[in-house]
Coordinates of C-alpha atoms in Angstrom, one line a residue:
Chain A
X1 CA -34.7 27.6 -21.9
X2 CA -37.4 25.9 -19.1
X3 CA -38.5 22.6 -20.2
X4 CA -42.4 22.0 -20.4
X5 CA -44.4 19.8 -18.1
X6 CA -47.9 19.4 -19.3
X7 CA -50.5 19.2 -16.8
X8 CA -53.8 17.2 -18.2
X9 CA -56.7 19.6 -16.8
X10 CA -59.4 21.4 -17.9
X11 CA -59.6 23.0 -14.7
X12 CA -57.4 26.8 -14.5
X13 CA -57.3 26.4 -10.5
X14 CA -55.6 23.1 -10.6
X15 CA -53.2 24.3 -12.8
X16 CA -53.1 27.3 -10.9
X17 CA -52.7 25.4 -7.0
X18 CA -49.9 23.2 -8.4
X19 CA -48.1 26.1 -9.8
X20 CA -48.1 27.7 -6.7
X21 CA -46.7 24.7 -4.8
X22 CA -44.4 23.6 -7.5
X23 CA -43.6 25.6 -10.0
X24 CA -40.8 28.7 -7.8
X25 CA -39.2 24.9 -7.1
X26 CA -39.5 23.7 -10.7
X27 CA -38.2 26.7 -11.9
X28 CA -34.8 26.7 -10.0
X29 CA -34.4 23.1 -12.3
X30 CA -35.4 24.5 -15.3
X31 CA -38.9 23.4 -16.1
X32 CA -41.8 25.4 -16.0
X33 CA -45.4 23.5 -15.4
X34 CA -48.1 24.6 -18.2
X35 CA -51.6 23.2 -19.0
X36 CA -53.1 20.7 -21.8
X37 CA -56.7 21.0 -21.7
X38 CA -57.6 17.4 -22.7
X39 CA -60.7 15.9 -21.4
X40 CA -59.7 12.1 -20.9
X41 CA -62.3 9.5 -20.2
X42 CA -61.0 7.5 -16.6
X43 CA -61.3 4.1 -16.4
X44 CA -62.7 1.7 -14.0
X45 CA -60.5 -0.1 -11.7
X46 CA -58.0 0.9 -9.0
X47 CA -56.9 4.4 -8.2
X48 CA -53.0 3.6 -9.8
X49 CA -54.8 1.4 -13.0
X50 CA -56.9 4.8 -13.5
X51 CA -54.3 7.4 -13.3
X52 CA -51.3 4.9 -15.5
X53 CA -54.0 4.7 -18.7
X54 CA -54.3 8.2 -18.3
X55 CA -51.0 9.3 -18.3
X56 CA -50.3 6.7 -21.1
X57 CA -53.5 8.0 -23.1
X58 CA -51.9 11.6 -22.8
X59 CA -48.6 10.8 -24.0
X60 CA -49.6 9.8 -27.3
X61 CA -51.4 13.2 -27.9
X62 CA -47.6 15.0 -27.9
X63 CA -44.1 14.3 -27.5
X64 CA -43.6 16.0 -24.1
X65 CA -43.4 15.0 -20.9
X66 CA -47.3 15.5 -19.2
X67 CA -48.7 15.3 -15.8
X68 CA -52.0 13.9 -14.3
X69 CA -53.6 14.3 -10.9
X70 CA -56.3 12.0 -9.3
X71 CA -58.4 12.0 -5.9
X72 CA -59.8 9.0 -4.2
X73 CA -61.5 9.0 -0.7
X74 CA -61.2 5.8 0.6
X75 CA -63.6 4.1 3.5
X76 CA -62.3 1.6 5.8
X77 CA -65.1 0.3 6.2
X78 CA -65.9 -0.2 2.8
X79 CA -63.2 -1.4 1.9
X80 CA -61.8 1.2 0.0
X81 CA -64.7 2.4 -1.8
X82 CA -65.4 4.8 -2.7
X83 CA -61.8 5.4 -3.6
X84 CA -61.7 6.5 -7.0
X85 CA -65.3 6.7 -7.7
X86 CA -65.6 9.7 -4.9
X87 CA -66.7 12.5 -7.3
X88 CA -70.0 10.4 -8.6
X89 CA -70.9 9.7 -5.6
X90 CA -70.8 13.5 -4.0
X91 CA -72.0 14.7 -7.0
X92 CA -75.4 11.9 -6.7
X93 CA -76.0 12.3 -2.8
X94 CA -73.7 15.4 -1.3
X95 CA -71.3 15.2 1.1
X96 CA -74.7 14.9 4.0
X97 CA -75.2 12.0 1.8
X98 CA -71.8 10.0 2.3
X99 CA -71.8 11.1 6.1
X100 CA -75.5 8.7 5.9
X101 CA -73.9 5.8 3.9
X102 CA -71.3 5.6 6.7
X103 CA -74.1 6.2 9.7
X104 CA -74.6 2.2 10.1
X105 CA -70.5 1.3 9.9
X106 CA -68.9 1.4 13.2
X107 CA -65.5 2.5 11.9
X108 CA -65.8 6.2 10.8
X109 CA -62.1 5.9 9.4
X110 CA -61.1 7.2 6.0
X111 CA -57.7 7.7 4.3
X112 CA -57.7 10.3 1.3
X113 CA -55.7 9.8 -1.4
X114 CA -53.7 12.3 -3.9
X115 CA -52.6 10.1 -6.8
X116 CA -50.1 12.8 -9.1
X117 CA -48.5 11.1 -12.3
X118 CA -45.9 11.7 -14.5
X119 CA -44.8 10.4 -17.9
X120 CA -42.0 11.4 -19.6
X121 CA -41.5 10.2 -23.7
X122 CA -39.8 7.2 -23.6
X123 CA -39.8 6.3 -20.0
X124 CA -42.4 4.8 -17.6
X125 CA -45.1 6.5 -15.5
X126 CA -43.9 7.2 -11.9
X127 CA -47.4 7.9 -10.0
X128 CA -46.4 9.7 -6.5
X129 CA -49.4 8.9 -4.3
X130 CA -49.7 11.2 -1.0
X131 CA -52.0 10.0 1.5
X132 CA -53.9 11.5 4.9
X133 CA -55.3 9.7 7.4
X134 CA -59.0 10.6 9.1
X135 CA -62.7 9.8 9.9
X136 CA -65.9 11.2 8.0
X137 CA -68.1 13.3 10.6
X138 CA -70.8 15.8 9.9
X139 CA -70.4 18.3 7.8
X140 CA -68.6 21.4 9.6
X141 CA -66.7 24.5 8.1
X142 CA -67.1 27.5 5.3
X143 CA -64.7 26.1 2.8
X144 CA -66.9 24.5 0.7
X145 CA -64.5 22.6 -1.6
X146 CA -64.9 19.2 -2.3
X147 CA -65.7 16.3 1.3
X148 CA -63.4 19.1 2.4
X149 CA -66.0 19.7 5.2
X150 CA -66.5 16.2 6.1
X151 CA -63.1 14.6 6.3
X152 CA -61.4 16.0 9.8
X153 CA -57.6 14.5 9.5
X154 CA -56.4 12.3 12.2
X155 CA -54.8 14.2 15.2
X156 CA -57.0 17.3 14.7
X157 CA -60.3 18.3 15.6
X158 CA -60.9 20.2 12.6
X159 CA -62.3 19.4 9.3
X160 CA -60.2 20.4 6.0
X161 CA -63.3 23.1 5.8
X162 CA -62.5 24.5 8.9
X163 CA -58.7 24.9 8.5
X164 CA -56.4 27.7 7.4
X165 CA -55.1 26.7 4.0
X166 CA -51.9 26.8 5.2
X167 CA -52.3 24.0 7.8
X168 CA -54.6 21.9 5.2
X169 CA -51.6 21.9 2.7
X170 CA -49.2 21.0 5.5
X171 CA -50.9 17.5 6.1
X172 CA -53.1 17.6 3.2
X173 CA -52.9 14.3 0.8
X174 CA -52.6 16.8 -2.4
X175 CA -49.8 18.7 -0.2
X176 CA -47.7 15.2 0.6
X177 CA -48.0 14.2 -3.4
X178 CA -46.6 17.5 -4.1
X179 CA -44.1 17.0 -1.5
X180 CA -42.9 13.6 -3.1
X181 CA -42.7 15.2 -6.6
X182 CA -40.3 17.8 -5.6
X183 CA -38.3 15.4 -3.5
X184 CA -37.8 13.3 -6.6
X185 CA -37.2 16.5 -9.1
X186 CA -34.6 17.2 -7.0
X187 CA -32.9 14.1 -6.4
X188 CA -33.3 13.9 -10.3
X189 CA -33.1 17.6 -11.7
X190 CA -32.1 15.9 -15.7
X191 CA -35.3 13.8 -15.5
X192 CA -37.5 15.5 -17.8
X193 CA -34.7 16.5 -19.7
Chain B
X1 CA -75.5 -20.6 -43.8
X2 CA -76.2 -18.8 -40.2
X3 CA -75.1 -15.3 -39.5
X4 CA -72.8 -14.7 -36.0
X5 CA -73.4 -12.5 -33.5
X6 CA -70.2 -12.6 -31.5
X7 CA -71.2 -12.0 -27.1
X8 CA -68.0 -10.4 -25.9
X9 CA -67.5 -12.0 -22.5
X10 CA -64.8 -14.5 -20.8
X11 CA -68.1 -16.1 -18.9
X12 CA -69.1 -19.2 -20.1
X13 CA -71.7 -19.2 -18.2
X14 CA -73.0 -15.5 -20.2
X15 CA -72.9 -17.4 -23.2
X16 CA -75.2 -20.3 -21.9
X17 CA -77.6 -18.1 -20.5
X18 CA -78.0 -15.3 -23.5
X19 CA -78.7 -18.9 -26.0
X20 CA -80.6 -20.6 -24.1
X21 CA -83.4 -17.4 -23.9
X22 CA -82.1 -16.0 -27.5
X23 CA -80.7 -19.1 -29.2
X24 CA -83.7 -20.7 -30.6
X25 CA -85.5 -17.4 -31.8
X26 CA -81.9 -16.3 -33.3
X27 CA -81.8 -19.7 -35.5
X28 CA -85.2 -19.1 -37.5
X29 CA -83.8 -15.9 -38.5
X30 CA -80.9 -17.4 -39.5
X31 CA -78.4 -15.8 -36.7
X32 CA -76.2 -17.6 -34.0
X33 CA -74.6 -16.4 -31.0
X34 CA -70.9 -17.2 -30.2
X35 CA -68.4 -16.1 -27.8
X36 CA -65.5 -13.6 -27.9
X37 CA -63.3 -13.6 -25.0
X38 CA -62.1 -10.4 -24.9
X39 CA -61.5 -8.2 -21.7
X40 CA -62.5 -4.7 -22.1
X41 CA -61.9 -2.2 -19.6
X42 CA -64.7 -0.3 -18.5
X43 CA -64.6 3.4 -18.5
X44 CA -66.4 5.7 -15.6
X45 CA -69.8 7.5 -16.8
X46 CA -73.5 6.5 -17.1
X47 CA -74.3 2.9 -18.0
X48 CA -75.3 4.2 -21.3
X49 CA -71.7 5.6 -22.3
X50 CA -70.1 2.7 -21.0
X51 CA -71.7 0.3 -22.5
X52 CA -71.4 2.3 -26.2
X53 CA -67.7 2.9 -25.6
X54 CA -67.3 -1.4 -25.1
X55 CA -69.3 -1.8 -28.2
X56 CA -67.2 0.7 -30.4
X57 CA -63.7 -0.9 -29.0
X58 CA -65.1 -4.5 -29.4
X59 CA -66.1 -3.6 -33.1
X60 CA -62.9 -2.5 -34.0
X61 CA -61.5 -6.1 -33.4
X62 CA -63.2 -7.8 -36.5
X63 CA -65.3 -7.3 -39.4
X64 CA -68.2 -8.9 -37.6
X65 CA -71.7 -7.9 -35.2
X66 CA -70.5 -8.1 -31.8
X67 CA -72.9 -8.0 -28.5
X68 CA -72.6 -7.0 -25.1
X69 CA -74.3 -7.4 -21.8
X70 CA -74.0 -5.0 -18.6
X71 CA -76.4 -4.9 -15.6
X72 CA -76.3 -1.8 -12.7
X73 CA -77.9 -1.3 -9.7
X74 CA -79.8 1.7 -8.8
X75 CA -80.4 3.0 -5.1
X76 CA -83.3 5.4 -5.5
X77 CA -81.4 7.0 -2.3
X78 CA -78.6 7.2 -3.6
X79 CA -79.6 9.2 -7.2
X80 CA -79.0 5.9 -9.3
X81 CA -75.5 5.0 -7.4
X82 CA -73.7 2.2 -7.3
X83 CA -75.4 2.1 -11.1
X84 CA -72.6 0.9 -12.8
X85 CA -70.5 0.2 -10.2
X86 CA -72.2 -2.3 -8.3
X87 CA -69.6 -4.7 -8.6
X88 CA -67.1 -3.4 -7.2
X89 CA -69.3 -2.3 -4.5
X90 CA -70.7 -6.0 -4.0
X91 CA -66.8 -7.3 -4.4
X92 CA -65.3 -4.9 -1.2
X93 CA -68.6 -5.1 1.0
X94 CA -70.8 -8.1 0.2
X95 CA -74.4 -8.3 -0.1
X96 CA -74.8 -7.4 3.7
X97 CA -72.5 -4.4 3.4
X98 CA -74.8 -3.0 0.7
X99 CA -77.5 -3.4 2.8
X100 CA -76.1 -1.8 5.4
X101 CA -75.3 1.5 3.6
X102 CA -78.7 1.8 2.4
X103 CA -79.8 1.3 6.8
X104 CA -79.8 5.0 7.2
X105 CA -82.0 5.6 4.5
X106 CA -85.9 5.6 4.6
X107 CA -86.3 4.9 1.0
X108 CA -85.1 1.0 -0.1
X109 CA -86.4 1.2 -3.4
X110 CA -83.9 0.0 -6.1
X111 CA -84.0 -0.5 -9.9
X112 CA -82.3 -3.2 -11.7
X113 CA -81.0 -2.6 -15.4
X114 CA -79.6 -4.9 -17.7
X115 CA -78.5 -3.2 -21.0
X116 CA -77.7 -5.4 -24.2
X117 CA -76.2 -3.3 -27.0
X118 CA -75.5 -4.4 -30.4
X119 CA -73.0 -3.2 -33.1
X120 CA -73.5 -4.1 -36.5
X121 CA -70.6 -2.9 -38.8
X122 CA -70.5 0.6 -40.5
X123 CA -73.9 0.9 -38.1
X124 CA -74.5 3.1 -34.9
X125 CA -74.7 0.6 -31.9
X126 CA -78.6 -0.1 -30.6
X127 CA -78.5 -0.3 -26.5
X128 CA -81.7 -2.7 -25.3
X129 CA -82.3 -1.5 -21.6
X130 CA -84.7 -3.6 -19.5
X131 CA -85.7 -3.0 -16.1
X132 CA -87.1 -4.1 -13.1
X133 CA -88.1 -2.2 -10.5
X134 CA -87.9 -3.8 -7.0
X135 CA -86.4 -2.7 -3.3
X136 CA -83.0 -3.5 -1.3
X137 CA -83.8 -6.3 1.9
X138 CA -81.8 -8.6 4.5
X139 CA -80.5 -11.5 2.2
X140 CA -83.0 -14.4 1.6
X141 CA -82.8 -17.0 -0.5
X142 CA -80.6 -19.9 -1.8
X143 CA -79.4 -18.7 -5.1
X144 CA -76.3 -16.9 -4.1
X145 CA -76.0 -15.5 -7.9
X146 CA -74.7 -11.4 -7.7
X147 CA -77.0 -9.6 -5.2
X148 CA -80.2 -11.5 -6.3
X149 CA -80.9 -12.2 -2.3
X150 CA -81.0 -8.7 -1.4
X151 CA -83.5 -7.7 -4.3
X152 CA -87.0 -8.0 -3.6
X153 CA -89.0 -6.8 -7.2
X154 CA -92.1 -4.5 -6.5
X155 CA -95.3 -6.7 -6.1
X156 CA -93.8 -9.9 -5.4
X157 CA -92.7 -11.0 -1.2
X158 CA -89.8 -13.4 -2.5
X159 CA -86.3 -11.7 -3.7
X160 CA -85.0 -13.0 -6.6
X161 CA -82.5 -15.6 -4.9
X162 CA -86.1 -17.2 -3.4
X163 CA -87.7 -17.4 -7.4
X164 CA -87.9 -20.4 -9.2
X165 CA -85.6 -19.4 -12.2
X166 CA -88.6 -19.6 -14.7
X167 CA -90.4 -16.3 -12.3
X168 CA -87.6 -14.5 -12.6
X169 CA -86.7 -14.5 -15.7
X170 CA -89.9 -13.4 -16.5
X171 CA -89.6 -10.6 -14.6
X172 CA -86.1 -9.6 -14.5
X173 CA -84.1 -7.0 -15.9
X174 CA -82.4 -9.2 -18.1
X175 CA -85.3 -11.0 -18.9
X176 CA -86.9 -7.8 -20.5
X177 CA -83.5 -6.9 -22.0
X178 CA -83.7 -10.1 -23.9
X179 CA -87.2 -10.0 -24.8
X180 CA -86.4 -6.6 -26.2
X181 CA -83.5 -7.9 -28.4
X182 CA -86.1 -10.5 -29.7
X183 CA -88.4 -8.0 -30.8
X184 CA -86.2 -6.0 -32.5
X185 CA -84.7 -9.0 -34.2
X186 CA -88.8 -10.4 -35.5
X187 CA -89.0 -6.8 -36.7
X188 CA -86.1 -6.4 -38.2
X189 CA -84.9 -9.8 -39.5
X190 CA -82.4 -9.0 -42.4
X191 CA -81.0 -6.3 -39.6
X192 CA -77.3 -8.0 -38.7
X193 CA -76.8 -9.7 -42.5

């Protein structure tokens, strides 16, 4: 029988990406990925402070082994900020918005951040955080998901928006978390067991 | 025998402040303020849920009324942003790095809010909001306290770094949180027993 990771969502297409990325992996070592539809209040505080109290906040709802993902899009030259606090700030100003709170900064440069958790019963959190390196420019491309069309990866001169999936996931931050979690499922196929 | 109403804060300095302006007043009505040190993480969300969510976990500590104290800053420009977060903002970029993300935009007008909420046992919590409405300039001033140079209020040419204390407090968000408070308490005096 597949053992059950619980993914902490309330959102069908993350459930739905990461299954598609992981889960034909997950399968081979016997655990299938699933969804807990718990709407967890984050936390102020560093990208890994926010994404440990929720992992340990979803534990306690079951005794089963659950999964949390986190974002942060982090300016240079802001030291970091937005980082975790990315989603109010598109959601007050847009993405046009961020691209004119970075106009006066010299240094364009941005690193986004995929933060994915996991917490087993009875063990410790082990947060797998993927990272891409890039600038913020104007807004270009017609996939509208996210900064997707504002954040153009170093070594490219296309924005996320403007890429084919398949090369966005190749380099992406959320692609590189992924990669780490099925590197470490695999050098460890008994851990959730 | 005087009723306490516990300020939950590790800064002394809080706790001078909030008796100095509230002390006296509290006394005839037979309440005094005292300190809890007690470090509460802040969630993410509107300065109205956060500071309701401290208030609830602080009164779960004791049997006993329990205050707390929480100031944003509002870019107009920036739909209400930092808010909350401003000091996290003013810890990774400074006062001059705040500035400068507000360079690109033509409106500089800010709001200041201090909230003081209150939680009296087996009572819903009472949030006191005071205001004061003001824009974001080039640092001035000699009191180096938060971002009080870079906020000049609306009909005055000094920011509040350049005020004698006695103007601002006058004027100043948490000045018209605390004369709030005060009200309430003259209205309501049997309200905390």
């Amino acid at each position: 029988m597949l053992k059950t990771l619980k993914l902490i969502t309330s959102n069908e297409g993350k459930l739905r990406e990461m299954q598609h990325y992981l889960g034909p992996e997950l399968q081979k070592i016997g655990v299938q990925l699933d969804k807990l539809p718990l709407e967890l209040v984050e936390i102020q505080g560093t990208s890994d402070e926010i994404i440990k109290d929720k992992l340990i906040r979803a534990s306690e709802v079951g005794d089963f082994p659950v999964v949390c993902e986190d974002t942060s899009l982090c300016f240079y030259s802001w030291n970091g900020l937005p980082g975790p606090y990315i989603k109010h700030f598109k959601e007050a100003v847009g993405i046009e918005g961020l691209v004119n709170m970075l106009q006066q900064f010299s240094d364009k440069s941005a690193r986004a951040e995929c933060r994915i958790g996991i917490k087993v019963p009875g063990k410790e959190p082990i947060i797998f955080t993927g990272t891409c390196e890039g600038s913020i420019v104007s807004p270009r491309g017609q996939n509208l998901f996210g900064w997707d069309p504002i954040f153009q990866p170093r070594g490219f001169d296309q924005t996320f928006a403007e890429m084919p999936m398949d090369t966005k996931n190749t380099i992406s931050h959320r692609g590189n978390a992924m990669k780490l979690v099925l590197d470490y499922f695999q050098a460890n196929p008994n851990w959730i067991s």
